[in-house]
PDB file of C-alpha atoms in Angstrom:
ATOM      1  CA  MET A   1     218.892 186.565 156.853  1.00 50.00           C
ATOM      2  CA  PRO A   2     220.406 187.334 153.428  1.00 55.00           C
ATOM      3  CA  SER A   3     221.169 190.914 152.739  1.00 58.00           C
ATOM      4  CA  ARG A   4     219.213 192.784 150.102  1.00 63.00           C
ATOM      5  CA  LYS A   5     222.422 193.680 148.259  1.00 64.00           C
ATOM      6  CA  ARG A   6     223.412 190.024 147.908  1.00 68.00           C
ATOM      7  CA  THR A   7     219.964 189.020 146.561  1.00 71.00           C
ATOM      8  CA  LYS A   8     220.119 191.832 144.005  1.00 72.00           C
ATOM      9  CA  ARG A   9     223.578 190.696 142.889  1.00 77.00           C
ATOM     10  CA  ASN A  10     222.343 187.090 142.436  1.00 86.00           C
ATOM     11  CA  THR A  11     219.368 188.308 140.397  1.00 88.00           C
ATOM     12  CA  SER A  12     221.617 190.420 138.182  1.00 89.00           C
ATOM     13  CA  ARG A  13     223.979 187.488 137.654  1.00 91.00           C
ATOM     14  CA  ARG A  14     221.105 185.157 136.759  1.00 92.00           C
ATOM     15  CA  PHE A  15     219.719 187.677 134.290  1.00 93.00           C
ATOM     16  CA  LEU A  16     223.133 188.120 132.676  1.00 94.00           C
ATOM     17  CA  LEU A  17     223.615 184.338 132.387  1.00 95.00           C
ATOM     18  CA  PHE A  18     220.132 183.957 130.898  1.00 96.00           C
ATOM     19  CA  ALA A  19     220.829 186.719 128.339  1.00 96.00           C
ATOM     20  CA  LEU A  20     224.160 185.094 127.422  1.00 97.00           C
ATOM     21  CA  PHE A  21     222.412 181.735 127.003  1.00 97.00           C
ATOM     22  CA  ILE A  22     219.863 183.291 124.630  1.00 98.00           C
ATOM     23  CA  VAL A  23     222.587 184.963 122.545  1.00 98.00           C
ATOM     24  CA  LEU A  24     224.570 181.716 122.413  1.00 98.00           C
ATOM     25  CA  ALA A  25     221.464 179.742 121.384  1.00 97.00           C
ATOM     26  CA  ILE A  26     220.766 182.217 118.569  1.00 97.00           C
ATOM     27  CA  LEU A  27     224.364 181.985 117.352  1.00 98.00           C
ATOM     28  CA  VAL A  28     224.308 178.165 117.382  1.00 98.00           C
ATOM     29  CA  TYR A  29     220.942 178.085 115.553  1.00 97.00           C
ATOM     30  CA  THR A  30     222.172 180.572 112.939  1.00 98.00           C
ATOM     31  CA  GLY A  31     225.347 178.569 112.352  1.00 98.00           C
ATOM     32  CA  GLY A  32     223.316 175.373 112.016  1.00 96.00           C
ATOM     33  CA  TRP A  33     220.888 176.971 109.559  1.00 97.00           C
ATOM     34  CA  PHE A  34     223.665 178.292 107.328  1.00 97.00           C
ATOM     35  CA  TYR A  35     225.457 174.928 107.490  1.00 97.00           C
ATOM     36  CA  ALA A  36     222.240 173.184 106.375  1.00 95.00           C
ATOM     37  CA  ALA A  37     221.727 175.771 103.612  1.00 96.00           C
ATOM     38  CA  ASP A  38     225.259 175.268 102.317  1.00 97.00           C
ATOM     39  CA  THR A  39     224.779 171.487 102.405  1.00 97.00           C
ATOM     40  CA  LEU A  40     221.507 171.831 100.460  1.00 95.00           C
ATOM     41  CA  GLU A  41     223.189 173.929  97.760  1.00 97.00           C
ATOM     42  CA  ARG A  42     226.186 171.571  97.451  1.00 97.00           C
ATOM     43  CA  ARG A  43     224.013 168.444  97.294  1.00 97.00           C
ATOM     44  CA  THR A  44     221.812 170.035  94.641  1.00 96.00           C
ATOM     45  CA  ILE A  45     224.821 170.852  92.468  1.00 96.00           C
ATOM     46  CA  THR A  46     226.236 167.339  92.980  1.00 97.00           C
ATOM     47  CA  ALA A  47     222.904 165.690  92.104  1.00 95.00           C
ATOM     48  CA  ILE A  48     222.604 167.775  88.931  1.00 95.00           C
ATOM     49  CA  GLU A  49     226.157 166.860  87.908  1.00 95.00           C
ATOM     50  CA  ASP A  50     225.425 163.164  88.507  1.00 94.00           C
ATOM     51  CA  ILE A  51     222.268 163.298  86.362  1.00 92.00           C
ATOM     52  CA  ASN A  52     224.106 165.134  83.574  1.00 93.00           C
ATOM     53  CA  LEU A  53     226.599 162.262  83.192  1.00 91.00           C
ATOM     54  CA  GLY A  54     224.007 160.149  81.380  1.00 85.00           C
ATOM     55  CA  GLN A  55     221.585 160.792  78.515  1.00 87.00           C
ATOM     56  CA  GLN A  56     219.770 163.462  80.518  1.00 92.00           C
ATOM     57  CA  ASN A  57     220.587 167.109  80.988  1.00 94.00           C
ATOM     58  CA  VAL A  58     219.247 169.043  83.977  1.00 95.00           C
ATOM     59  CA  ASN A  59     219.887 172.667  84.809  1.00 95.00           C
ATOM     60  CA  CYS A  60     219.024 174.758  87.857  1.00 95.00           C
ATOM     61  CA  GLU A  61     220.234 178.302  87.261  1.00 95.00           C
ATOM     62  CA  GLU A  62     221.768 179.858  90.386  1.00 95.00           C
ATOM     63  CA  PRO A  63     220.667 177.379  93.071  1.00 96.00           C
ATOM     64  CA  THR A  64     220.441 179.233  96.390  1.00 97.00           C
ATOM     65  CA  ALA A  65     219.062 178.299  99.774  1.00 97.00           C
ATOM     66  CA  ARG A  66     216.758 180.872 101.368  1.00 96.00           C
ATOM     67  CA  GLY A  67     214.265 181.217 104.180  1.00 96.00           C
ATOM     68  CA  TYR A  68     216.243 182.140 107.303  1.00 96.00           C
ATOM     69  CA  PRO A  69     215.228 182.014 110.147  1.00 95.00           C
ATOM     70  CA  PHE A  70     212.114 179.784 110.152  1.00 95.00           C
ATOM     71  CA  ARG A  71     212.182 178.120 106.723  1.00 96.00           C
ATOM     72  CA  ILE A  72     214.701 176.551 104.423  1.00 96.00           C
ATOM     73  CA  GLY A  73     214.227 176.057 100.725  1.00 96.00           C
ATOM     74  CA  LEU A  74     215.924 175.914  97.369  1.00 97.00           C
ATOM     75  CA  PHE A  75     215.446 178.646  94.776  1.00 97.00           C
ATOM     76  CA  CYS A  76     216.468 178.471  91.106  1.00 96.00           C
ATOM     77  CA  ARG A  77     216.142 181.337  88.639  1.00 95.00           C
ATOM     78  CA  SER A  78     215.099 178.851  85.939  1.00 94.00           C
ATOM     79  CA  VAL A  79     215.066 175.093  85.452  1.00 95.00           C
ATOM     80  CA  SER A  80     215.306 172.853  82.431  1.00 94.00           C
ATOM     81  CA  PHE A  81     215.295 169.151  81.657  1.00 93.00           C
ATOM     82  CA  GLU A  82     216.250 167.370  78.463  1.00 94.00           C
ATOM     83  CA  ASN A  83     216.347 163.668  77.706  1.00 91.00           C
ATOM     84  CA  ALA A  84     218.178 162.979  74.450  1.00 86.00           C
ATOM     85  CA  GLU A  85     217.062 159.345  74.348  1.00 88.00           C
ATOM     86  CA  THR A  86     213.315 160.057  74.448  1.00 89.00           C
ATOM     87  CA  GLY A  87     213.422 163.550  72.924  1.00 89.00           C
ATOM     88  CA  VAL A  88     211.627 165.102  75.881  1.00 90.00           C
ATOM     89  CA  SER A  89     212.619 168.600  76.946  1.00 90.00           C
ATOM     90  CA  VAL A  90     211.085 171.049  79.395  1.00 91.00           C
ATOM     91  CA  ASN A  91     212.051 174.645  80.077  1.00 91.00           C
ATOM     92  CA  ALA A  92     210.476 176.463  82.981  1.00 93.00           C
ATOM     93  CA  GLY A  93     210.841 179.695  84.891  1.00 92.00           C
ATOM     94  CA  ALA A  94     211.751 180.092  88.525  1.00 94.00           C
ATOM     95  CA  PHE A  95     211.572 177.205  90.996  1.00 96.00           C
ATOM     96  CA  ARG A  96     210.951 177.775  94.699  1.00 97.00           C
ATOM     97  CA  SER A  97     210.688 175.270  97.499  1.00 96.00           C
ATOM     98  CA  ALA A  98     210.288 175.743 101.231  1.00 96.00           C
ATOM     99  CA  ALA A  99     210.074 173.656 104.363  1.00 96.00           C
ATOM    100  CA  GLN A 100     209.558 174.768 107.930  1.00 95.00           C
ATOM    101  CA  VAL A 101     212.690 174.224 109.991  1.00 92.00           C
ATOM    102  CA  TYR A 102     210.714 172.182 112.517  1.00 92.00           C
ATOM    103  CA  GLN A 103     209.141 170.020 109.719  1.00 93.00           C
ATOM    104  CA  PRO A 104     211.858 169.629 107.080  1.00 87.00           C
ATOM    105  CA  MET A 105     210.295 166.554 105.453  1.00 91.00           C
ATOM    106  CA  ARG A 106     207.101 168.463 104.571  1.00 96.00           C
ATOM    107  CA  THR A 107     208.202 170.535 101.606  1.00 95.00           C
ATOM    108  CA  VAL A 108     206.166 172.621  99.199  1.00 96.00           C
ATOM    109  CA  GLY A 109     207.351 173.773  95.798  1.00 96.00           C
ATOM    110  CA  GLU A 110     206.380 176.176  93.032  1.00 96.00           C
ATOM    111  CA  LEU A 111     207.440 176.218  89.407  1.00 94.00           C
ATOM    112  CA  ASP A 112     206.765 179.194  87.137  1.00 92.00           C
ATOM    113  CA  LEU A 113     205.952 178.783  83.482  1.00 86.00           C
ATOM    114  CA  ALA A 114     208.726 179.997  81.176  1.00 76.00           C
ATOM    115  CA  ARG A 115     207.953 183.446  79.728  1.00 66.00           C
ATOM    116  CA  GLU A 116     208.516 182.416  76.105  1.00 64.00           C
ATOM    117  CA  ASN A 117     206.000 179.566  76.497  1.00 58.00           C
ATOM    118  CA  TYR A 118     203.287 181.638  78.166  1.00 58.00           C
ATOM    119  CA  ARG A 119     199.995 182.076  76.361  1.00 61.00           C
ATOM    120  CA  PRO A 120     197.017 183.685  78.099  1.00 60.00           C
ATOM    121  CA  PRO A 121     194.183 181.205  78.799  1.00 63.00           C
ATOM    122  CA  PHE A 122     191.702 183.328  76.824  1.00 64.00           C
ATOM    123  CA  PRO A 123     192.288 185.328  73.636  1.00 63.00           C
ATOM    124  CA  ALA A 124     192.666 189.059  74.154  1.00 57.00           C
ATOM    125  CA  GLY A 125     189.910 191.243  72.840  1.00 53.00           C
TER     126      GLY A 125
END
């Protein structure tokens, strides 16, 4: 018959191993999230630089990845697009996108209207 002291020691060891596993899993997840966020920021900057080589000019002011721990998304303070060939240009306010970590291919985005272009839908008064 096992002694009570030995059973208690095994339970304590199992609990400690389980707690260490949880801490290790959190650390690995956090490292993976920040790696993915850094990759998102670098790829965004690279894509913008590639587009700007031609007749088009794109700008995303301060691209940052946000959303830890359950989401990941790209945020820009403002965005702009200009095509010299067609004469089309667009200036907008902040851009925000987000995707759940467990569904990264389902992304939602928001784009604010630039302040200088804003006109209320109805006249004041």
